Coordinates of C-alpha atoms in Angstrom, one line a residue:
Chain Y
M190 CA 18.2 0.1 -26.5
S191 CA 17.5 2.7 -29.2
E192 CA 15.3 5.6 -28.4
T193 CA 12.6 4.2 -30.8
A194 CA 12.6 0.8 -29.2
E195 CA 12.5 2.3 -25.7
R196 CA 9.5 4.3 -26.6
R197 CA 7.7 1.5 -28.5
G198 CA 4.5 0.4 -26.8
F199 CA 3.5 -3.1 -26.0
G200 CA 0.4 -4.7 -24.9
V201 CA -2.9 -5.2 -26.7
A202 CA -4.5 -2.4 -28.8
P203 CA -7.6 -1.0 -27.3
A204 CA -10.7 -1.2 -29.5
V205 CA -11.4 2.1 -31.2
T206 CA -15.1 2.9 -30.7
A207 CA -17.6 5.7 -31.5
E208 CA -17.0 7.0 -27.9
N209 CA -13.2 7.0 -27.9
R210 CA -12.4 7.7 -31.5
E211 CA -11.9 11.4 -30.8
F212 CA -9.6 10.6 -27.9
W213 CA -7.4 8.5 -30.2
A214 CA -7.4 11.2 -32.9
G215 CA -6.3 13.7 -30.3
A216 CA -3.6 11.4 -29.1
E217 CA -2.2 11.1 -32.6
R218 CA -1.9 14.9 -32.6
G219 CA -0.1 14.8 -29.3
Q220 CA -3.1 16.0 -27.3
F221 CA -4.6 14.3 -24.3
L222 CA -8.4 14.9 -24.6
G223 CA -10.7 14.5 -21.7
E224 CA -14.5 15.1 -21.7
H225 CA -15.9 18.0 -19.8
C226 CA -19.5 18.5 -19.0
T227 CA -20.3 22.2 -19.1
A228 CA -23.5 21.8 -17.2
C229 CA -22.1 20.2 -14.1
R230 CA -18.4 20.9 -14.7
R231 CA -17.3 17.2 -14.3
Y232 CA -14.2 15.9 -16.1
L233 CA -14.8 12.4 -17.4
F234 CA -12.6 9.6 -18.4
P235 CA -12.9 7.2 -20.2
P236 CA -14.9 9.1 -22.8
R237 CA -18.5 7.8 -23.2
S238 CA -20.4 10.8 -24.6
Y239 CA -22.5 10.8 -21.4
C240 CA -22.4 12.7 -18.2
P241 CA -23.4 10.7 -15.1
G242 CA -24.0 13.8 -13.2
C243 CA -26.7 15.4 -15.3
G244 CA -27.3 12.9 -18.1
G245 CA -25.9 15.3 -20.6
R246 CA -25.0 13.8 -24.0
E247 CA -23.1 16.8 -25.5
L248 CA -19.8 17.0 -23.8
E249 CA -16.9 19.2 -24.8
S250 CA -13.4 17.8 -25.4
V251 CA -10.7 19.5 -23.3
A252 CA -7.0 19.1 -23.7
I253 CA -5.3 18.2 -20.5
T254 CA -1.9 20.0 -20.6
G255 CA -0.8 20.5 -17.0
V256 CA 1.4 18.6 -14.7
G257 CA 0.1 15.3 -13.2
T258 CA 0.7 13.9 -9.7
V259 CA 1.5 10.3 -9.1
Y260 CA -1.3 8.6 -7.3
S261 CA 0.2 5.1 -7.5
F262 CA 2.8 3.2 -9.5
T263 CA 4.5 -0.1 -10.0
V264 CA 7.6 -1.3 -11.7
N265 CA 6.9 -4.4 -13.8
W266 CA 9.7 -6.9 -13.9
N267 CA 8.0 -10.0 -15.2
R268 CA 8.3 -10.9 -18.9
W269 CA 4.6 -11.4 -19.7
Q270 CA 5.5 -11.8 -23.4
P271 CA 8.7 -13.3 -24.6
D272 CA 10.2 -10.1 -26.1
L273 CA 8.9 -7.7 -23.5
P274 CA 11.6 -5.3 -22.4
V275 CA 11.7 -5.2 -18.7
P276 CA 11.8 -3.5 -16.2
F277 CA 9.3 -0.8 -17.0
A278 CA 7.2 1.4 -14.8
L279 CA 3.5 2.2 -14.8
V280 CA 2.1 5.3 -13.2
L281 CA -1.5 6.2 -12.3
A282 CA -1.6 10.0 -12.3
E283 CA -4.1 12.6 -11.3
F284 CA -4.4 16.2 -12.6
A285 CA -5.1 19.3 -10.6
E286 CA -6.7 20.9 -13.6
A287 CA -9.2 18.1 -14.0
P288 CA -10.4 16.8 -10.6
G289 CA -11.5 13.2 -10.6
F290 CA -9.5 12.5 -13.8
R291 CA -7.1 9.6 -13.5
L292 CA -4.8 8.1 -16.1
L293 CA -2.6 5.0 -16.3
G294 CA 0.4 5.1 -18.5
R295 CA 4.0 4.0 -18.8
M296 CA 6.6 6.1 -17.0
H297 CA 9.8 7.0 -18.8
G298 CA 13.1 8.5 -17.6
D299 CA 16.0 7.3 -15.5
G300 CA 14.2 7.4 -12.2
I301 CA 11.8 4.5 -12.5
H302 CA 13.3 2.7 -9.5
H303 CA 12.9 5.8 -7.3
L304 CA 9.3 6.8 -8.0
R305 CA 7.3 8.3 -5.2
V306 CA 3.6 8.8 -4.7
G307 CA 3.0 12.6 -5.1
Q308 CA 5.8 13.3 -7.5
A309 CA 5.1 15.4 -10.6
V310 CA 4.9 14.0 -14.1
T311 CA 4.3 15.4 -17.5
L312 CA 2.0 13.8 -20.1
G313 CA 3.2 12.5 -23.4
F314 CA 2.4 9.8 -26.0
D315 CA 4.2 6.6 -27.0
A316 CA 3.8 4.7 -30.2
G317 CA 1.5 1.9 -29.0
P318 CA 0.0 -1.2 -30.4
A319 CA -1.9 -1.1 -33.7
G320 CA -0.4 2.4 -34.5
L321 CA -2.3 4.1 -31.7
H322 CA -0.6 6.7 -29.6
V323 CA -1.0 5.7 -26.0
P324 CA -0.5 8.0 -23.0
C325 CA 2.8 8.0 -21.1
F326 CA 4.5 10.0 -18.5
S327 CA 7.9 11.6 -18.0
P328 CA 9.5 13.3 -15.0
V329 CA 9.0 17.0 -14.7
G330 CA 12.2 18.6 -16.0
G331 CA 13.4 15.3 -17.6
D332 CA 13.4 14.7 -21.3
A333 CA 10.1 13.7 -22.8
Chain T
M193 CA -30.2 -21.9 2.6
V194 CA -27.4 -24.3 3.3
I195 CA -24.3 -25.5 1.6
S196 CA -24.9 -29.2 1.7
G197 CA -21.8 -30.6 -0.1
I198 CA -18.3 -29.8 -1.3
G199 CA -16.1 -31.8 -3.6
L200 CA -12.6 -31.3 -4.9
S201 CA -11.0 -33.1 -7.8
A202 CA -7.3 -33.9 -7.6
V203 CA -5.6 -30.5 -7.3
G204 CA -2.0 -30.1 -8.6
R205 CA 0.5 -29.0 -11.2
K206 CA 0.1 -30.2 -14.7
L207 CA -2.3 -33.0 -14.0
E208 CA -2.9 -35.1 -17.0
R209 CA -6.7 -34.7 -16.8
S210 CA -9.0 -32.6 -18.8
G211 CA -11.1 -29.8 -17.3
L212 CA -14.2 -31.8 -18.0
Q213 CA -12.9 -34.9 -16.1
L214 CA -11.8 -32.8 -13.2
T215 CA -15.3 -31.2 -13.1
L216 CA -17.1 -34.5 -13.2
D217 CA -14.8 -35.8 -10.4
A218 CA -15.6 -32.8 -8.2
I219 CA -19.3 -32.8 -8.8
G220 CA -19.6 -36.5 -8.1
T221 CA -17.7 -36.0 -4.8
A222 CA -19.7 -33.0 -3.8
V223 CA -23.1 -34.7 -4.4
A224 CA -22.1 -37.8 -2.5
D225 CA -20.7 -35.5 0.3
A226 CA -24.1 -33.9 0.6
G227 CA -25.7 -37.3 0.9
L228 CA -27.6 -36.8 -2.3
D229 CA -27.8 -38.5 -5.7
L230 CA -27.2 -36.8 -9.0
T231 CA -30.9 -37.1 -9.8
D232 CA -31.5 -34.7 -6.9
V233 CA -29.4 -32.0 -8.6
D234 CA -31.7 -29.6 -10.4
G235 CA -29.5 -26.5 -10.6
L236 CA -26.1 -25.9 -12.2
A237 CA -23.9 -22.8 -12.3
T238 CA -20.3 -21.9 -12.9
Y239 CA -17.9 -19.0 -13.2
P240 CA -16.9 -17.5 -15.5
G241 CA -18.7 -19.2 -18.4
P242 CA -17.8 -18.9 -22.1
I243 CA -15.6 -15.8 -22.1
V244 CA -12.5 -15.2 -24.1
N245 CA -9.8 -17.4 -22.5
Y246 CA -7.8 -14.4 -21.3
I247 CA -5.4 -16.6 -19.4
P248 CA -4.9 -20.2 -20.7
G249 CA -6.7 -22.6 -18.4
L250 CA -8.9 -19.9 -16.8
V251 CA -12.2 -20.9 -18.4
G252 CA -13.5 -24.2 -17.3
P253 CA -15.7 -26.6 -19.3
D254 CA -18.8 -25.3 -20.9
L255 CA -21.9 -25.4 -18.6
Y256 CA -24.0 -27.3 -21.2
E257 CA -21.2 -29.8 -21.7
V258 CA -21.3 -30.6 -18.0
A259 CA -25.1 -30.6 -17.8
D260 CA -25.3 -33.0 -20.7
A261 CA -22.5 -35.2 -19.5
L262 CA -24.5 -35.7 -16.3
R263 CA -27.9 -35.7 -18.1
L264 CA -29.2 -33.3 -15.6
S265 CA -32.8 -32.1 -15.5
L266 CA -32.4 -28.5 -14.6
G267 CA -34.8 -26.1 -12.9
W268 CA -32.2 -23.4 -13.1
H269 CA -28.8 -22.8 -14.7
S270 CA -26.4 -19.9 -15.1
S271 CA -22.8 -18.9 -15.9
T272 CA -21.8 -15.5 -14.7
P273 CA -18.6 -13.7 -16.0
Q274 CA -19.7 -10.4 -14.6
G275 CA -21.2 -10.3 -11.1
C276 CA -20.0 -10.1 -7.6
G277 CA -16.8 -11.9 -8.3
Q278 CA -16.0 -15.5 -8.6
V279 CA -18.8 -16.4 -6.1
A280 CA -21.5 -14.8 -8.2
P281 CA -22.9 -18.2 -9.2
V282 CA -23.1 -19.2 -5.5
V283 CA -25.2 -16.0 -4.9
G284 CA -27.2 -16.9 -8.0
A285 CA -27.8 -20.4 -6.8
V286 CA -29.0 -19.1 -3.4
M287 CA -31.5 -16.8 -5.2
A288 CA -32.6 -19.7 -7.5
V289 CA -33.2 -22.0 -4.5
A290 CA -35.0 -19.2 -2.7
A291 CA -37.2 -18.6 -5.7
R292 CA -37.9 -22.3 -5.7
L293 CA -36.6 -22.8 -9.2
C294 CA -34.5 -25.6 -7.9
R295 CA -33.8 -27.5 -4.6
H296 CA -30.2 -28.5 -5.0
A297 CA -27.9 -26.4 -7.1
V298 CA -24.3 -27.4 -8.0
V299 CA -21.8 -24.6 -8.6
F300 CA -18.5 -25.7 -10.1
R301 CA -15.2 -23.8 -10.8
T302 CA -12.6 -25.6 -12.8
V303 CA -9.2 -24.3 -13.8
T304 CA -6.4 -25.9 -15.8
E305 CA -4.0 -23.0 -15.5
S306 CA -1.0 -25.1 -14.6
S307 CA -1.3 -27.2 -17.7
G308 CA -2.4 -24.2 -19.7
Q309 CA 0.6 -22.1 -18.8
S310 CA 3.3 -24.7 -18.6
G311 CA 6.1 -24.1 -21.1
G312 CA 6.3 -20.3 -20.7
G313 CA 5.3 -19.3 -17.3
R314 CA 2.4 -17.0 -16.6
G315 CA 1.5 -15.0 -19.7
S316 CA -0.1 -11.6 -20.1
I317 CA -3.8 -11.1 -20.1
G318 CA -5.1 -11.3 -23.6
A319 CA -1.9 -12.6 -25.3
G320 CA -3.0 -13.3 -28.8
L321 CA -6.0 -11.0 -28.7
A322 CA -6.1 -8.6 -31.7
E323 CA -7.7 -5.9 -29.6
A324 CA -9.2 -5.4 -26.2
D325 CA -12.7 -4.2 -25.7
G326 CA -14.0 -2.0 -23.0
P327 CA -12.2 -1.1 -19.7
L328 CA -9.5 -3.7 -20.3
G329 CA -8.4 -1.8 -23.3
W330 CA -7.1 1.1 -21.2
L331 CA -5.0 -1.3 -19.1
L332 CA -3.7 -3.6 -21.9
G333 CA -3.2 -0.7 -24.3
V334 CA -0.6 1.1 -22.1
G335 CA 1.2 -2.1 -21.2
A336 CA -0.5 -3.0 -17.9
M337 CA -0.8 -6.6 -19.1
S338 CA -1.3 -8.5 -15.9
P339 CA -3.5 -8.5 -12.8
A340 CA -0.2 -8.4 -10.9
N341 CA 0.3 -4.8 -12.3
W342 CA -3.3 -3.9 -11.2
A343 CA -3.0 -5.4 -7.7
A344 CA 0.4 -3.7 -7.4
L345 CA -1.2 -0.3 -7.8
H346 CA -3.4 -1.1 -4.8
A347 CA -0.4 -2.3 -2.8
T348 CA 1.7 0.8 -3.6
R349 CA -1.1 3.1 -2.5
H350 CA -1.9 1.1 0.6
M351 CA 1.8 1.2 1.6
H352 CA 1.9 5.0 0.9
E353 CA -1.2 5.8 2.9
Y354 CA -0.8 3.4 5.8
G355 CA 2.8 2.4 6.0
T356 CA 2.0 -1.2 5.2
T357 CA 5.4 -3.0 4.7
K358 CA 6.7 -5.7 2.4
E359 CA 7.5 -7.8 5.5
Q360 CA 3.8 -7.6 6.6
L361 CA 2.8 -9.0 3.2
G362 CA 5.5 -11.6 3.7
W363 CA 3.7 -12.8 6.9
V364 CA 0.6 -13.5 4.8
A365 CA 2.7 -15.8 2.6
I366 CA 4.5 -17.4 5.5
S367 CA 1.4 -18.0 7.6
E368 CA -0.4 -19.5 4.7
R369 CA 2.5 -21.8 3.9
C370 CA 2.3 -23.1 7.5
H371 CA -1.4 -23.8 7.1
A372 CA -0.7 -25.5 3.8
A373 CA 1.6 -27.9 5.4
R374 CA -1.4 -29.4 7.2
N375 CA -3.5 -29.6 4.1
P376 CA -3.0 -32.8 2.1
D377 CA -4.5 -31.1 -1.1
A378 CA -2.1 -28.1 -1.0
V379 CA 0.6 -27.7 -3.7
F380 CA 3.3 -25.9 -1.7
T381 CA 4.0 -27.2 1.8
Q382 CA 7.7 -26.6 2.4
P383 CA 8.2 -24.0 5.1
L384 CA 8.7 -20.4 3.8
T385 CA 11.0 -18.1 5.7
M386 CA 11.1 -14.3 5.6
D387 CA 14.5 -14.5 3.9
D388 CA 13.0 -16.7 1.2
Y389 CA 10.1 -14.4 0.8
L390 CA 12.2 -11.2 0.6
A391 CA 14.7 -12.8 -1.8
S392 CA 12.0 -13.9 -4.3
R393 CA 12.1 -12.2 -7.7
P394 CA 10.0 -9.1 -8.2
I395 CA 7.0 -9.5 -10.5
S396 CA 5.5 -6.0 -10.3
T397 CA 6.6 -3.9 -7.4
P398 CA 5.9 -4.2 -4.5
L399 CA 4.7 -7.7 -5.4
S400 CA 7.2 -10.5 -5.8
L401 CA 6.9 -14.2 -6.7
F402 CA 5.6 -15.3 -3.3
D403 CA 3.0 -12.6 -3.3
C404 CA 1.3 -14.2 -6.3
D405 CA -1.0 -17.2 -6.3
V406 CA 0.1 -20.5 -7.8
P407 CA -1.7 -21.8 -11.0
V408 CA -3.0 -25.3 -10.6
D409 CA -5.3 -27.7 -12.3
G410 CA -8.3 -28.6 -10.3
S411 CA -12.1 -28.4 -9.8
V412 CA -14.2 -27.5 -6.9
A413 CA -18.0 -28.2 -6.7
V414 CA -20.3 -26.8 -4.1
V415 CA -23.9 -27.9 -3.5
I416 CA -26.4 -25.2 -2.4
S417 CA -29.6 -26.7 -1.0
A418 CA -32.9 -25.5 0.3
A419 CA -32.9 -25.3 4.1
E420 CA -35.9 -27.6 4.4
T421 CA -34.0 -30.4 2.8
A422 CA -31.5 -30.4 5.8
P423 CA -32.9 -33.7 7.3
E424 CA -31.8 -35.5 4.1
L425 CA -28.4 -34.1 4.1
R426 CA -25.2 -35.5 5.6
S427 CA -23.6 -32.4 7.1
P428 CA -25.0 -29.0 6.0
V429 CA -23.5 -25.7 6.8
R430 CA -25.8 -22.7 7.1
L431 CA -25.5 -19.8 4.7
E432 CA -26.2 -16.9 7.1
A433 CA -25.6 -13.9 4.8
M434 CA -24.0 -12.7 1.6
G435 CA -22.9 -9.5 0.0
G436 CA -21.9 -8.4 -3.5
A437 CA -22.5 -4.7 -3.7
L438 CA -20.4 -2.6 -6.1
R439 CA -20.9 1.0 -5.2
H440 CA -17.8 2.6 -6.8
R441 CA -16.3 2.9 -10.3
P442 CA -15.9 -0.7 -11.4
L443 CA -12.6 -0.3 -13.1
W444 CA -9.1 -1.3 -11.8
D445 CA -7.6 2.1 -12.9
Q446 CA -10.5 4.3 -12.0
W447 CA -11.5 2.8 -8.6
D448 CA -11.7 5.9 -6.4
D449 CA -9.6 4.9 -3.4
L450 CA -7.1 2.2 -4.1
T451 CA -6.7 1.5 -0.4
T452 CA -10.1 -0.1 -0.7
M453 CA -11.7 -2.6 -3.2
A454 CA -15.1 -4.0 -4.1
A455 CA -14.5 -6.2 -1.1
H456 CA -15.4 -3.2 1.1
D457 CA -18.8 -2.8 -0.6
A458 CA -19.5 -6.5 -0.6
A459 CA -18.6 -6.9 3.1
E460 CA -20.6 -3.9 4.1
Q461 CA -23.7 -5.4 2.5
L462 CA -22.9 -8.8 4.1
W463 CA -22.9 -7.3 7.6
S464 CA -26.2 -5.5 6.8
R465 CA -27.8 -8.9 6.2
T466 CA -27.1 -10.4 9.6
D467 CA -27.1 -9.7 13.4
L468 CA -23.6 -11.3 13.6
R469 CA -20.6 -8.9 13.8
P470 CA -17.0 -9.2 12.8
A471 CA -16.1 -10.0 16.4
D472 CA -18.2 -13.2 16.0
L473 CA -15.9 -14.6 13.4
D474 CA -14.0 -17.7 14.4
V475 CA -12.2 -18.1 11.1
A476 CA -11.9 -16.3 7.8
Q477 CA -11.1 -17.4 4.2
V478 CA -10.2 -14.4 2.1
Y479 CA -8.9 -14.0 -1.4
D480 CA -5.2 -13.9 -1.8
G481 CA -4.7 -13.9 -5.5
F482 CA -2.1 -11.4 -4.4
S483 CA -0.9 -11.1 -0.8
I484 CA -2.1 -7.5 -0.5
F485 CA -5.7 -8.6 -0.8
V486 CA -5.6 -10.4 2.5
P487 CA -5.0 -7.3 4.8
M488 CA -7.4 -5.4 2.5
W489 CA -10.1 -8.0 2.9
L490 CA -9.6 -8.1 6.7
E491 CA -10.1 -4.3 6.7
A492 CA -13.1 -4.6 4.4
L493 CA -14.7 -7.2 6.8
G494 CA -14.1 -4.9 9.8
V495 CA -11.8 -7.4 11.4
C496 CA -9.5 -4.4 11.9
G497 CA -9.7 -0.7 11.1
P498 CA -8.8 0.9 7.8
G499 CA -5.1 0.6 7.2
E500 CA -4.6 -1.8 10.1
G501 CA -4.5 -4.9 8.0
G502 CA -0.7 -4.9 7.8
S503 CA -0.4 -4.8 11.6
F504 CA -3.0 -7.5 11.9
V505 CA -1.1 -10.0 9.8
E506 CA 2.3 -9.1 11.1
G507 CA 4.1 -12.0 12.7
G508 CA 1.5 -14.4 11.5
I509 CA 0.2 -14.8 15.1
R510 CA -3.3 -13.5 14.9
I511 CA -3.9 -15.3 11.6
G512 CA -2.4 -18.6 12.6
V513 CA -4.4 -21.7 13.6
G514 CA -4.3 -20.9 17.3
G515 CA -4.6 -17.2 16.8
E516 CA -7.3 -14.6 17.3
L517 CA -8.7 -15.1 13.7
P518 CA -7.1 -17.9 11.7
V519 CA -7.0 -16.9 8.0
N520 CA -6.8 -19.1 4.9
T521 CA -6.3 -22.2 7.0
W522 CA -6.0 -24.3 3.8
G523 CA -3.0 -22.4 2.6
G524 CA -4.9 -20.0 0.4
Q525 CA -4.2 -19.6 -3.3
L526 CA -0.6 -18.7 -2.5
S527 CA 0.2 -22.2 -1.2
G528 CA -3.0 -24.3 -1.6
G529 CA -3.4 -23.4 -5.3
R530 CA -5.3 -21.0 -7.4
L531 CA -8.8 -22.6 -7.3
H532 CA -10.1 -19.1 -8.1
G533 CA -12.2 -18.5 -5.1
Y534 CA -13.6 -21.9 -4.4
G535 CA -10.8 -23.2 -2.2
F536 CA -12.0 -20.6 0.3
V537 CA -15.6 -21.9 0.1
A538 CA -14.6 -25.5 0.5
E539 CA -12.3 -24.8 3.5
A540 CA -15.0 -22.7 5.2
V541 CA -17.4 -25.7 5.0
R542 CA -14.7 -28.1 6.3
Q543 CA -13.9 -25.9 9.3
L544 CA -17.5 -25.4 10.2
R545 CA -18.2 -29.1 10.0
G546 CA -15.1 -29.9 12.1
E547 CA -13.6 -31.8 9.1
A548 CA -10.4 -29.8 8.7
G549 CA -8.2 -32.4 10.3
A550 CA -4.8 -31.2 11.5
R551 CA -5.7 -27.6 10.7
Q552 CA -9.0 -27.6 12.5
V553 CA -9.8 -24.4 14.3
G554 CA -11.4 -25.3 17.6
A555 CA -15.1 -24.5 18.0
A556 CA -15.3 -22.9 14.6
E557 CA -18.9 -21.8 14.3
V558 CA -18.8 -18.6 12.2
C559 CA -16.6 -18.2 9.0
A560 CA -16.5 -15.4 6.5
V561 CA -15.5 -16.0 2.9
G562 CA -14.3 -13.1 0.8
V563 CA -13.5 -13.6 -2.8
G564 CA -12.1 -11.3 -5.4
G565 CA -9.7 -8.4 -5.7
G566 CA -9.8 -4.9 -7.2
P567 CA -13.3 -4.0 -8.5
I568 CA -14.4 -7.6 -8.2
G569 CA -15.8 -8.9 -4.9
G570 CA -18.3 -11.1 -3.2
A571 CA -18.7 -12.2 0.4
L572 CA -20.4 -15.1 2.2
L573 CA -21.0 -15.6 5.9
L574 CA -21.3 -19.3 6.8
T575 CA -22.2 -20.8 10.2
A576 CA -22.2 -24.2 11.7
Y577 CA -25.5 -26.0 11.4

């Protein structure tokens, strides 16, 4: 499979909304943006322009750049759509730099059948449905 | 409040019968089972109601279509796509009866997922949708297209934290298949061995084919009645308590601790509403859309401690008909068919009435029903009248 096809996303495009527009714009630039409440220091995802801790409505965007840790994962084998390339892996990762933050994305690399909870992953973006850049992961040290 | 009647339509694979006909079959049976006439029915509810048909055959007939077909005079009616899981309309019916808006409420759940999905196997959620709104967008957008993926994330984490094994999940499937063999309405009744189970094709690791429920066509109707009508009823079952709390982040990917589910919040609330305790349970009917949900529901209900669900089901002994706590005595959704929560309610009523035939648990007086997986969950506690 070509590199392009391997990295092509699948699924259904998420609706772009007033709350998540900035997230998707950041994704297009290759940045994963989370929301951060300066008042109570919470990291928030998904973005909703609202802090549940203090009710704050003015949140700053912060780029998450560090290494993630696998919280859970699964390797999908079933062809849910006729042309779905299988198998592929999904990882739910956490980030030490942003406690409470958790992100689901496709996992790339050769090790998808040997994934472990706790392993380190780096964040990237795939070409997703409807031209959106969706979060994905790669092994630390592997090619992104 | 009591559950006064249950009714099932034919349940099977690719029945040549519309959802509306299956529904009318089930409601007619349930009302007669209660000892009532249709003119007594003054409440009507269903799950999920008119939502996007994310999975072909998931959404049953329109509530108003059914109400009009029966020419009901309604004191209360409701369809609830978002609530404490698939049994949310049962909870709603109880509240409506308690508020004296109605005396006898019918709740129906109809699926035509076998006919709906024949031809291509189970599809993704939202196939054909242009875009996904809300929380679903974050799942579908990254390729997590099936609840199998979402449940698998729970399973992987539960295995990691507690050492739950594939074989333990296999015992859920095997035990339920044994139960199904004694249920004339079940779709899969041939014995399942551990070799069969382990050899089945992977769907989303660690879940394989026999860890996933089987789509069927069928309808279940349940009648909820005011307690004071009991003298008029054929064989009521008491609704002792219910729970549907949701105290954590209500999203599959953001739920704080994936070794738990909304089931835990619902069950905690359930037990706060009764003097009965988990040790009083004689039988349990708990959601098995995916096998992992069974040990998780047993932990949620306090039948065993956190992380002990795998051990509890291992060997299929404790959860078998003669065991300490028989579970899913009708075969569950894995073998009895994906009646989307309501097979559990119907079986609970049968067991407590002593009408479960060859699979009757002796002296069954207290039965828990737990329905839903992930951030979706509702629980009922039923007792013999």
